[in-house]
Structures are given as C-alpha cells and as structure tokens.
Tab-separated table of C-alpha atoms in Angstrom:
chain	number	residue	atom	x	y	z
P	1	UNK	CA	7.818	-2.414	11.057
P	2	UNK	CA	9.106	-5.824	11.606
P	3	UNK	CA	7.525	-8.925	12.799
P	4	UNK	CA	8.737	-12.348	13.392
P	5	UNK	CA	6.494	-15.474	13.687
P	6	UNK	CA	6.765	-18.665	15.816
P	7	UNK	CA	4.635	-21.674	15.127
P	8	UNK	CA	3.874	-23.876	17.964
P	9	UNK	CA	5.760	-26.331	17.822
P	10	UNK	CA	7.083	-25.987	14.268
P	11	UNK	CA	8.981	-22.905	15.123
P	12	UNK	CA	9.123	-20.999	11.933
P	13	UNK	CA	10.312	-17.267	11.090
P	14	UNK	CA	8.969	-14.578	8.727
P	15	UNK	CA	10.034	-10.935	8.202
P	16	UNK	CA	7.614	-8.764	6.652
P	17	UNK	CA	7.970	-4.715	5.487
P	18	UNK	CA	6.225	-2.056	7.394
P	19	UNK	CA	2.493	-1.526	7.016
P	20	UNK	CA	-0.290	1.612	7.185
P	21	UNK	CA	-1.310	4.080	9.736
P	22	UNK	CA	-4.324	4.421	12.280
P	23	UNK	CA	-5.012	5.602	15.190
P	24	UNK	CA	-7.186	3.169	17.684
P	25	UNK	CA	-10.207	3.789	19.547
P	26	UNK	CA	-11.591	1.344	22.227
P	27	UNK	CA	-12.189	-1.833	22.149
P	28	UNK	CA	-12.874	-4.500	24.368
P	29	UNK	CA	-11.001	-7.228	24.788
P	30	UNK	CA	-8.613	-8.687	27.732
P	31	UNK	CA	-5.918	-11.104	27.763
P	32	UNK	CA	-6.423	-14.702	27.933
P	33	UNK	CA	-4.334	-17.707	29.369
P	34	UNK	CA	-0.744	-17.216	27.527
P	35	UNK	CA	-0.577	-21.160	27.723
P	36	UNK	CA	-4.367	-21.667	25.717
P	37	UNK	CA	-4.647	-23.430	22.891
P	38	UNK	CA	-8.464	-24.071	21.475
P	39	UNK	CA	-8.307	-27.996	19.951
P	40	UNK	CA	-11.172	-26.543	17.073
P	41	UNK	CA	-9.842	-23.011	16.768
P	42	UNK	CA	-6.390	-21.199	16.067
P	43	UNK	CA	-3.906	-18.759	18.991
P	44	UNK	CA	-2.060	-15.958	18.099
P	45	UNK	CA	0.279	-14.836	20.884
P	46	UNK	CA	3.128	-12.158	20.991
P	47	UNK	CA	4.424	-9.245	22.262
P	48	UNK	CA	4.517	-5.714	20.608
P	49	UNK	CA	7.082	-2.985	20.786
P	50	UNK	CA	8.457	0.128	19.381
P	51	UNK	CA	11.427	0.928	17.402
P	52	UNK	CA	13.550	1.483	20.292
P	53	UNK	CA	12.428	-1.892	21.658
P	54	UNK	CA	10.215	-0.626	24.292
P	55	UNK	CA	7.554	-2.834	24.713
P	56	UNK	CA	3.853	-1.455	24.126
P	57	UNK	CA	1.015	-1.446	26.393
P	58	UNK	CA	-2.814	-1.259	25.252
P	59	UNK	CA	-2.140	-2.342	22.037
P	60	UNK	CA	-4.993	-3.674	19.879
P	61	UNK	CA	-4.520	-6.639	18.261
P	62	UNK	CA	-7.347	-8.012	16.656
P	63	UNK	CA	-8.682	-9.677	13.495
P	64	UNK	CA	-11.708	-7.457	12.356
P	65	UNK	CA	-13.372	-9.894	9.812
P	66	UNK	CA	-14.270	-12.099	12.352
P	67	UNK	CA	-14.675	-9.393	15.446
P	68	UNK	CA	-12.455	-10.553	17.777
P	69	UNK	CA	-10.056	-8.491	19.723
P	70	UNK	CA	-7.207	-7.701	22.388
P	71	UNK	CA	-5.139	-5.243	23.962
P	72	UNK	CA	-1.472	-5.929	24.941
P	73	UNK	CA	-0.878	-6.082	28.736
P	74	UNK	CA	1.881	-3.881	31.113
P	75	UNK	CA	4.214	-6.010	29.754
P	76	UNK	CA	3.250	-5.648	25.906
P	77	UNK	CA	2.109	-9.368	25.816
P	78	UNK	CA	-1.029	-10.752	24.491
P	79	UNK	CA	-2.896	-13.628	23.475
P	80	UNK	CA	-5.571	-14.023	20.858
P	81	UNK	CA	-8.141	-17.017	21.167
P	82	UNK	CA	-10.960	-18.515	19.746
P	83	UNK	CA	-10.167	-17.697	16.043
P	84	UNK	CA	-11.753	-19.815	13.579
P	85	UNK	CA	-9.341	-21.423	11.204
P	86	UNK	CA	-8.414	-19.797	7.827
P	87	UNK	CA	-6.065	-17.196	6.212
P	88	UNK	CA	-6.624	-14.208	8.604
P	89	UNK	CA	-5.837	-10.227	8.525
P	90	UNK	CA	-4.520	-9.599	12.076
P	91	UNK	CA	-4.218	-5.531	12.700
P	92	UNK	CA	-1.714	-4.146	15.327
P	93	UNK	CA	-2.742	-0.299	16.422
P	94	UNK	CA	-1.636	2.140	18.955
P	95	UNK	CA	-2.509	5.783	19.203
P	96	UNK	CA	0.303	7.473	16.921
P	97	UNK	CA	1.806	4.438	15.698
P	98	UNK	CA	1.964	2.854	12.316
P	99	UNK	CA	-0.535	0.060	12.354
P	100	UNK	CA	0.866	-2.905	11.773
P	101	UNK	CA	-1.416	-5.782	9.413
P	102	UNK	CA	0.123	-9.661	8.142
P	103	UNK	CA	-1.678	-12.480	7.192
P	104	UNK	CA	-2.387	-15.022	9.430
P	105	UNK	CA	-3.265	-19.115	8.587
P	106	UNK	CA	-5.049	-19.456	11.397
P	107	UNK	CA	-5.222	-23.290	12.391
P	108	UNK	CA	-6.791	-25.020	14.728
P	109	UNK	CA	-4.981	-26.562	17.829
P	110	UNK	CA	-1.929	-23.960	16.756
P	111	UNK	CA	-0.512	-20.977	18.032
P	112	UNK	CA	1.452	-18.520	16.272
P	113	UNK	CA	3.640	-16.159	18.801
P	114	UNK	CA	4.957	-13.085	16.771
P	115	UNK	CA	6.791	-10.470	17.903
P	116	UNK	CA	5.711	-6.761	16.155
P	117	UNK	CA	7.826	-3.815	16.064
P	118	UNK	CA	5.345	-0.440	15.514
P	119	UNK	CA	7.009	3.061	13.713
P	120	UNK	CA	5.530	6.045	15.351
P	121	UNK	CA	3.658	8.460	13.419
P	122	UNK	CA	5.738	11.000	11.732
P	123	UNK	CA	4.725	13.827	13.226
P	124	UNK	CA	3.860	15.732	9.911
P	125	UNK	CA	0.466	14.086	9.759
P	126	UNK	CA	-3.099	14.659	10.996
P	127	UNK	CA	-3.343	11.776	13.983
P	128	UNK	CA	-7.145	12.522	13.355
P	129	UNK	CA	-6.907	12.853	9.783
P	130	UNK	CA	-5.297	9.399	9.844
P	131	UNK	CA	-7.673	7.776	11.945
P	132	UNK	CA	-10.878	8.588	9.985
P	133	UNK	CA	-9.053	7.301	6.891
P	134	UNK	CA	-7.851	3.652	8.759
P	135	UNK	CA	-11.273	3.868	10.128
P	136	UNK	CA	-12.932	3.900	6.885
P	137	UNK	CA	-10.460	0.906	5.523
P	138	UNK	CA	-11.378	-0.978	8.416
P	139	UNK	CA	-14.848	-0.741	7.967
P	140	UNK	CA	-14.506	-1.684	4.012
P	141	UNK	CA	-15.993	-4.894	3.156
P	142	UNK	CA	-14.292	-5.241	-0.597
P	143	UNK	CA	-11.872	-7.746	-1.249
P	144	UNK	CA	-8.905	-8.202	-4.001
P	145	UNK	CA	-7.843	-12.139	-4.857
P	146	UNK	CA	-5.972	-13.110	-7.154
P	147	UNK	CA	-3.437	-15.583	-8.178
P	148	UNK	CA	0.212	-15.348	-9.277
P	149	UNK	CA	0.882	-17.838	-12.292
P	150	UNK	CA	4.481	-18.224	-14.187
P	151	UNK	CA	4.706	-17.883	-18.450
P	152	UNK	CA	3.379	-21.902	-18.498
P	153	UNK	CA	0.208	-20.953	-16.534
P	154	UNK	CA	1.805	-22.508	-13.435
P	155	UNK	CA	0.969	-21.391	-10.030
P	156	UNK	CA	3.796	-19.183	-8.132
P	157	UNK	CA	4.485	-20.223	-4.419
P	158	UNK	CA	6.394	-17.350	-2.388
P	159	UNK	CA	5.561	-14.065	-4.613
P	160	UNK	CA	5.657	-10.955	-2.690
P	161	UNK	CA	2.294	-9.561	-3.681
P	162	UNK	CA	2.245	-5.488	-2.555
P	163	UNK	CA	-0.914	-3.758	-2.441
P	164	UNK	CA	0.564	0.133	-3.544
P	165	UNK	CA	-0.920	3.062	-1.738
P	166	UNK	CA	-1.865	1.340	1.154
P	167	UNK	CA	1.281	0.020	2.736
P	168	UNK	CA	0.001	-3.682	2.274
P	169	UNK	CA	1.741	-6.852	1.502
P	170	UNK	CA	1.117	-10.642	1.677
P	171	UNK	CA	3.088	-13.712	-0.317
P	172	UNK	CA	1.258	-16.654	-2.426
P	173	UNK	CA	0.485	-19.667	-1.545
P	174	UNK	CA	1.381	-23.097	-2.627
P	175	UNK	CA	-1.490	-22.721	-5.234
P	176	UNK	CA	-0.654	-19.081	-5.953
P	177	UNK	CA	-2.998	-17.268	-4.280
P	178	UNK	CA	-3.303	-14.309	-2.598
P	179	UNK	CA	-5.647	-12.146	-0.381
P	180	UNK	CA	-6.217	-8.732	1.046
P	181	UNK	CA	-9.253	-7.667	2.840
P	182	UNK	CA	-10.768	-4.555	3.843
P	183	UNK	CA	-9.578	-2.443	1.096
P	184	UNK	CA	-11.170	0.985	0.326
P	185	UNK	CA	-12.704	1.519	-2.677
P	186	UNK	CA	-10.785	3.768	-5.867
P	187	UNK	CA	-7.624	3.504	-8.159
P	188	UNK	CA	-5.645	0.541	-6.728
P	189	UNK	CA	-2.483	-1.218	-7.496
P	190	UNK	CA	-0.643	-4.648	-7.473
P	191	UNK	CA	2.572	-5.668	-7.599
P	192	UNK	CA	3.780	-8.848	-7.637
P	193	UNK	CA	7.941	-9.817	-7.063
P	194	UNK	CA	10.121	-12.851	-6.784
P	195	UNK	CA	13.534	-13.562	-7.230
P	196	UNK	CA	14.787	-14.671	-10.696
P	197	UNK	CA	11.059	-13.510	-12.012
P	198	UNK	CA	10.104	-9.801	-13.982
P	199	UNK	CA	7.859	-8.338	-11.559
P	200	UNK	CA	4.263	-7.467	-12.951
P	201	UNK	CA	1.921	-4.837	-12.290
P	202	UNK	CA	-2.019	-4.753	-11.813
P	203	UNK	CA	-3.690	-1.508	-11.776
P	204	UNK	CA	-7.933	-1.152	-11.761
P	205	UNK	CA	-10.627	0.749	-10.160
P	206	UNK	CA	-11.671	-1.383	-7.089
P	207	UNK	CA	-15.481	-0.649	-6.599
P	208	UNK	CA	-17.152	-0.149	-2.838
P	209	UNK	CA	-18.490	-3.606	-1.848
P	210	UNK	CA	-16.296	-5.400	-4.626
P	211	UNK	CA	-15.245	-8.238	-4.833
P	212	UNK	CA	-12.066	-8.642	-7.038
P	213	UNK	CA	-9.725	-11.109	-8.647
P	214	UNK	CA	-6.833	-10.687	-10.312
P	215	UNK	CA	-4.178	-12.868	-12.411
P	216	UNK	CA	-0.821	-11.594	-12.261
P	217	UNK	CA	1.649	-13.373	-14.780
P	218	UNK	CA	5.285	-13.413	-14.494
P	219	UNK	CA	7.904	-14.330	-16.311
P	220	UNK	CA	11.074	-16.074	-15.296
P	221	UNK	CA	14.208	-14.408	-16.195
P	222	UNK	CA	16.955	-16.582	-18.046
P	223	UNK	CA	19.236	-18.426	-16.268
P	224	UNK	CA	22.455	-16.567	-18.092
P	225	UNK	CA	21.748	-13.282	-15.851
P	226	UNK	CA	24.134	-12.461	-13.438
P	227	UNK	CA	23.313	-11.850	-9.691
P	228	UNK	CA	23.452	-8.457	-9.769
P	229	UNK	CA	21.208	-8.598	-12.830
P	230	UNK	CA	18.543	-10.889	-11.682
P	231	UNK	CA	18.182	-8.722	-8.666
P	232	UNK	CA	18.155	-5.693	-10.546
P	233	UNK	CA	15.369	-7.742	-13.210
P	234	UNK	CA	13.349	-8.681	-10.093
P	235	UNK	CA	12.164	-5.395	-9.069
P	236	UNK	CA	14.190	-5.039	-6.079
P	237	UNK	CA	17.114	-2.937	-7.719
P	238	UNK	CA	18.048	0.654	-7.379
P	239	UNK	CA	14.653	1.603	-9.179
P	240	UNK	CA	12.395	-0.214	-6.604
P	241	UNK	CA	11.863	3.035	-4.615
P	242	UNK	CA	9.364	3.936	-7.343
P	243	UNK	CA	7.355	2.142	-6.011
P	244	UNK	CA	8.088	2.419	-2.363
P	245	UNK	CA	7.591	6.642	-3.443
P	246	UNK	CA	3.904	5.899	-4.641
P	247	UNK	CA	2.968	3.915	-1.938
P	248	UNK	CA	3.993	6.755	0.139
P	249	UNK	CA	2.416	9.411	-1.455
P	250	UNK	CA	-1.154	7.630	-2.003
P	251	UNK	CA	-1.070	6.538	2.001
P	252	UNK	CA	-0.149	10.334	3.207
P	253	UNK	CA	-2.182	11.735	0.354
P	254	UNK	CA	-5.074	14.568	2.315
P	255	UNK	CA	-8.579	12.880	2.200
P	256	UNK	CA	-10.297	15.958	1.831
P	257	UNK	CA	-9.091	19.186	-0.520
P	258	UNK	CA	-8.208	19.204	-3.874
P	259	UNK	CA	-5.497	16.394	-4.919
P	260	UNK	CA	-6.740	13.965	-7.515
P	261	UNK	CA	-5.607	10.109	-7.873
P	262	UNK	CA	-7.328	8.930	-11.308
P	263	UNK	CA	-7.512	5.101	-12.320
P	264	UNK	CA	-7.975	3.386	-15.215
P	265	UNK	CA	-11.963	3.909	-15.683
P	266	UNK	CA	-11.579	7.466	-15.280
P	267	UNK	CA	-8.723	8.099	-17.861
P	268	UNK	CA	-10.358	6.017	-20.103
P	269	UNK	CA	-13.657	8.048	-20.390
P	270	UNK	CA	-11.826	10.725	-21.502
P	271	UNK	CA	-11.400	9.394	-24.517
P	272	UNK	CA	-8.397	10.298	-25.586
P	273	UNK	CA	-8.739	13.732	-25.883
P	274	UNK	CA	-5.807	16.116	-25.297
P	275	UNK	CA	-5.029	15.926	-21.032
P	276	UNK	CA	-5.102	20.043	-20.553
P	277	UNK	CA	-8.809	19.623	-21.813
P	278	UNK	CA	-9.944	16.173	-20.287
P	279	UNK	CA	-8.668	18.049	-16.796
P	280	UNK	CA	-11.575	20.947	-17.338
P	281	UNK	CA	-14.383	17.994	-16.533
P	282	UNK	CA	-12.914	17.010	-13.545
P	283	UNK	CA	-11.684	20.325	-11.908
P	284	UNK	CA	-14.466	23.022	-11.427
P	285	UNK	CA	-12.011	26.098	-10.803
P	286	UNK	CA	-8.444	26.373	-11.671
P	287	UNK	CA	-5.361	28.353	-9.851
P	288	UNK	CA	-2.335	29.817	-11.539
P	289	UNK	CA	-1.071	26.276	-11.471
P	290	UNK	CA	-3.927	24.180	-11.776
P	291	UNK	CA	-4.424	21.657	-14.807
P	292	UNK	CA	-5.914	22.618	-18.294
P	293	UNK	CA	-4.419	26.364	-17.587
P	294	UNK	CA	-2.206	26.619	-20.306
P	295	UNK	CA	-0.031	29.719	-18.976
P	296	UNK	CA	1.233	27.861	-15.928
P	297	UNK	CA	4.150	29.063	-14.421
P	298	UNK	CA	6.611	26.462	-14.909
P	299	UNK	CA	4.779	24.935	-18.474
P	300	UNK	CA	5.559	20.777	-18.572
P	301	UNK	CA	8.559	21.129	-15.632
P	302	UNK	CA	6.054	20.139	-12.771
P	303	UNK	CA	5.139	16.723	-14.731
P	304	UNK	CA	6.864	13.698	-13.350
P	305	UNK	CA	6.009	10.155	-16.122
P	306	UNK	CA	5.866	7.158	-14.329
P	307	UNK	CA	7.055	8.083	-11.164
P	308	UNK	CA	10.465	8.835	-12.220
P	309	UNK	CA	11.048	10.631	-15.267
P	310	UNK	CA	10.799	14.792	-15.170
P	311	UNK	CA	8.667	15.379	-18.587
P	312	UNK	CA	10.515	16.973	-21.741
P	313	UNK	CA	7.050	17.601	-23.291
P	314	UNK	CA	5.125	20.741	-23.753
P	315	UNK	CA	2.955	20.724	-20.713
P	316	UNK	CA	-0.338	18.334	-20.261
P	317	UNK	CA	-1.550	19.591	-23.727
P	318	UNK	CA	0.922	17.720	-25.052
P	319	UNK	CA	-0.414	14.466	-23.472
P	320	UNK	CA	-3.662	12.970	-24.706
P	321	UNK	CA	-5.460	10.754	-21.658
P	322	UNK	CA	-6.029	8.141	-24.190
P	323	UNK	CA	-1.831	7.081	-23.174
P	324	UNK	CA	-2.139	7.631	-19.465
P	325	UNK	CA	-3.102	4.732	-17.128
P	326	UNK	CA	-3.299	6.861	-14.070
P	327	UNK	CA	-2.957	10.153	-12.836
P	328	UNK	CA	-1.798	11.981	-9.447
P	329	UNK	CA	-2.552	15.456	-9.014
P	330	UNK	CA	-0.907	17.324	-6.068
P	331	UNK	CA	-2.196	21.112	-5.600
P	332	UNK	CA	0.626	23.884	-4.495
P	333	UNK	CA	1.413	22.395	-0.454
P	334	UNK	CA	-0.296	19.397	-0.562
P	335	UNK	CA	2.315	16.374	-1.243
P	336	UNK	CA	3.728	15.752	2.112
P	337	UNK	CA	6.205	13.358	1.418
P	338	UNK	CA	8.634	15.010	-0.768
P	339	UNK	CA	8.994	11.644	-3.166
P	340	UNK	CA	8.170	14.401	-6.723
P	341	UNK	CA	10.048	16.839	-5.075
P	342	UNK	CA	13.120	15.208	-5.011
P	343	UNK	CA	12.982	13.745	-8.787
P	344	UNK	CA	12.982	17.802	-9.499
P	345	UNK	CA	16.103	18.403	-7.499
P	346	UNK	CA	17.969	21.841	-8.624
P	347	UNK	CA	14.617	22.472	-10.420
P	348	UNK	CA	12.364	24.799	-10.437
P	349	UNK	CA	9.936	22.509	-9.488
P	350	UNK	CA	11.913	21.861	-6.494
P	351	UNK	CA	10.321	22.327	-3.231
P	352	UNK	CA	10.603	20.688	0.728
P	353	UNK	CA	7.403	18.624	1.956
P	354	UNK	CA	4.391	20.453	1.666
P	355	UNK	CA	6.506	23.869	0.384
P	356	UNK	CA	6.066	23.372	-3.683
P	357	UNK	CA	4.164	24.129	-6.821
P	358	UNK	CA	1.493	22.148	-8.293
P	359	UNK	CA	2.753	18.458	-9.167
P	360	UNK	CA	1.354	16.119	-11.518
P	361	UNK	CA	2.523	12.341	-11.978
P	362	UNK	CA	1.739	10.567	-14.866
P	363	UNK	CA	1.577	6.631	-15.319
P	364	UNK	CA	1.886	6.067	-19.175
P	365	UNK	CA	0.095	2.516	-20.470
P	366	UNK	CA	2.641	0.055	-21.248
P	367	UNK	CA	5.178	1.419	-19.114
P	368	UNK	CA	5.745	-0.375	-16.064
C-alpha cells in the first residue's frame, strides 16, 4: 500500500508501507462537498485505488475513535468532514483488500487530500477469518504511547515507529512521540528506526483495556560509518526482512486452533525451567511433533532463534524459558506464509505454505 498526502495549501508529501487486513461491513456515511472546509474542525479528502490503479468504489474511510465515516463514490473520491482536531487513525477498507490505516493531524480549517493504493487479499486467507480478527482490533479500546529519545535523553523527531504483527506504522513527532490506537490485546512489539541511529526494540504483554507507554532509546551511530554501513546499522539492511517475516506471520497467524505466540509475562512464569517441560503447562495434548515430546521427528531442526538462525541445539530441552523473550509455535499446516520455511531451505524442515512440520521460533533476551 502506498499513500501520498496533500495539505491544503501547504502541499506536502508522505509515503508510508502497507498496512493490515479486514474485510468491511456497512456503514453509513455519504460524501460531502469536495470543496468543504469546517473553520473549527479538520477535512480529509482523496481518492482510493488498487494496485493496478483502478480506482475503488464503496470504500470506507473513516476514523473509528471518533465515529465518523465515508464511502468512496463511482469515481473512488471522498471527503471526510467534521473531524475534531488532533492526531487521528484514519482506516481505508474494502471487501478483500488490505486495509489501509496512517495517522492523521487533523487540524482545523485544513484539509488533507491523500491518495491510497489498497493490495488485494491474497487469496490464501479466510476473507471471514480476517474480518472477525480486524473486527475485533477495531473494536479494541487499548492504546500504546510512547516516546523515542536519543543516548542524551533527547527527543527523536522523524523515527519510524512499527507496531510488529499488526502491519502498523507511524513516525514521531517533534517532541518524540508516538501513537497507535485500537490495538488488540497479547504479546506485542515495537520497533523504532532512523537513519544514522541503531534501531531498538520494545516487546511486552499489552493488556485488554490498557493503556501503555513506552520509551524507546536509540543510539546514534558514529559519524566514521560508511553509507553502506549506516544503512546496514539502521535496521534497514539485508537483515530487515526479519522483521518484515514476523510481522507477517503474527498478522496471517489462525485465530482459532492450536498455534501459540508467548510474550514476555508468560515466559517469565515459567521460571526458567527447561522449555520441553515449561511447554507441558501450556499444551494439554501433544502430537508426534508437538512441544515437550522429546522423540520428535526432526529433534532441534524445526527451531528457528530469533527469526533467523536454524538451532544447532539439542531440541527445546536444551533451552530453559528463563533465556527466551518470546515464543511462536506453529502446529504441522498452520504457518501460511512460508517466512520459517524458507530459513530451512534444503532441510528437512523444509516445507511450502501451510505443507510443513511443526515450527517453533524462538526470540532469545538480549538478542535483538
């Protein structure tokens, strides 16, 4: 997804990455005056399309924390009124598209025209599968905060600040802050990148109802570094689609059945007991390949550390929980994406979307 913005009449541009899934249901909303601007409240106004630039009707575009919403018209154009000023989550959503959210500052007497480009849904995935589980974010009234500070404690203006696992990203402001809104309760994880600064990492258990803030501290990189370095150092190197993998495999990950995605809390009460064993209070039955069985299959070649390494341990016995931050369990045909697959190319742990063994990922403490 792309989307570019246009402040009347300062005329700006912004590029942002692609966002989550949903499927929409009805709501009402028509479109106003393309030429009204409130003087006490802020305009968005835009047009959406698809990937092949074919422009969208019936959209919805709406902000859902303050209820108001819009549908695109035969021409994919719409216009948004009446918003009360403030930094805003506008969501874009079309039956079996990618829904599309950005932050918004709405101000009054100001409109913003964007222009949003919406991925279709691959076809892989449960359309109503997906919809319950957009519903449910929608619907989620906890909130993560935070603020982005250099090595001196200063704030940091600009940071790319990605909310992993659900597609989500916003950048700080001029005082370093940052917000997302409606964000389901569980395991959740930040990351936070700039240019010529080491990226840093956030991970917690976000509660339902919860209201969360969060420091993130980065340091800048010295000024000896070469380009290709400094990129590299920033977290947008070759080894950014670590990230990019998780945050694919947490937003596709089934709802319902028996994949796990632990957080911090939850490895922590199992106090730091070897992982085989920790596994037999949190799954009731086991399978020829399910955790704490100690004749798997494949013993230890199905365990991928940090989203990137293929173990060279002796299975999850040889892991105590007390040195695992998080945890991602994926049952035999149940990891969709193919992201662990492919670390296990030429494997035996190889396998095609949804065609594999059982999978575990393991986030070690420390290692970012």
């Amino acid at each position: 997804m792309q989307f570019c913005m246009q402040t009347v009449p300062m005329r700006n541009r912004l590029l942002v990455p692609a966002l989550f899934l949903i499927v929409s249901r009805g709501v009402a909303g028509q479109v106003p005056d393309t030429n009204a601007i409130s003087r006490t409240t802020g305009t968005l106004g835009g047009i959406v399309r698809d990937t092949l630039g074919t422009v969208l009707r019936d959209a919805e575009v709406g902000v859902p924390d303050v209820g108001r919403w819009t549908r695109t018209d035969s021409e994919g154009r719409f216009v948004l009124g009446d918003v009360p000023p403030g930094n805003r989550e506008v969501w874009v959503r079309k039956v079996g598209y990618i829904v599309v959210q950005f932050q918004w500052p709405a101000a009054a007497n100001t409109r913003l025209n964007v222009a949003v480009t919406m991925r279709p849904l691959p076809h892989t995935l449960d359309p109503v599968v997906v919809w319950a589980s957009e519903e449910k974010t929608m619907k989620s009234r906890s909130i993560v905060r935070g603020f982005v500070v250099d090595s001196a404690g200063d704030p940091v203006e600009g940071a790319e600040v990605s909310l992993l696992g659900s597609g989500r990203a916003t950048t700080t402001l001029a005082n370093g802050s940052f917000t997302f809104r409606h964000v389901s309760d569980g395991p959740r994880t930040l990351q936070a990148r700039l240019m010529g600064y080491s990226p840093s990492i956030a991970r917690f258990d976000l509660l339902a109802d919860d209201e969360r803030v969060v420091y993130l501290k980065m340091n800048q990189l010295p000024h000896t570094l070469d380009e290709v370095r400094v990129t590299a150092e920033s977290g947008y190197g070759p080894l950014s689609f670590v990230e990019k993998d998780f945050d694919a495999r947490i937003r596709w990950r089934p709802q319902q059945g028996s994949t796990v995605f632990m957080g911090p809390v939850q490895m922590q009460n199992l106090r730091g007991i070897p992982l085989d064993m920790a596994m037999r209070g949190v799954f009731k039955g086991f399978t020829r390949d399910a955790p704490g069985q100690r004749s798997t299959a494949i013993p230890g070649e199905c365990i991928l550390e940090d989203g990137l390494r293929r173990s060279n341990r002796n299975g999850l016995r040889s892991y105590s929980a007390e040195e695992v931050e998080m945890l991602e369990y994926y049952p035999p045909n149940t990891e969709w994406t193919g992201t662990i697959a492919l670390r296990f190319s030429g494997t035996a742990c190889d396998g095609a979307p949804g065609h594999h063994p059982a999978y575990y990922v393991l986030w070690l403490k420390g290692k970012k």
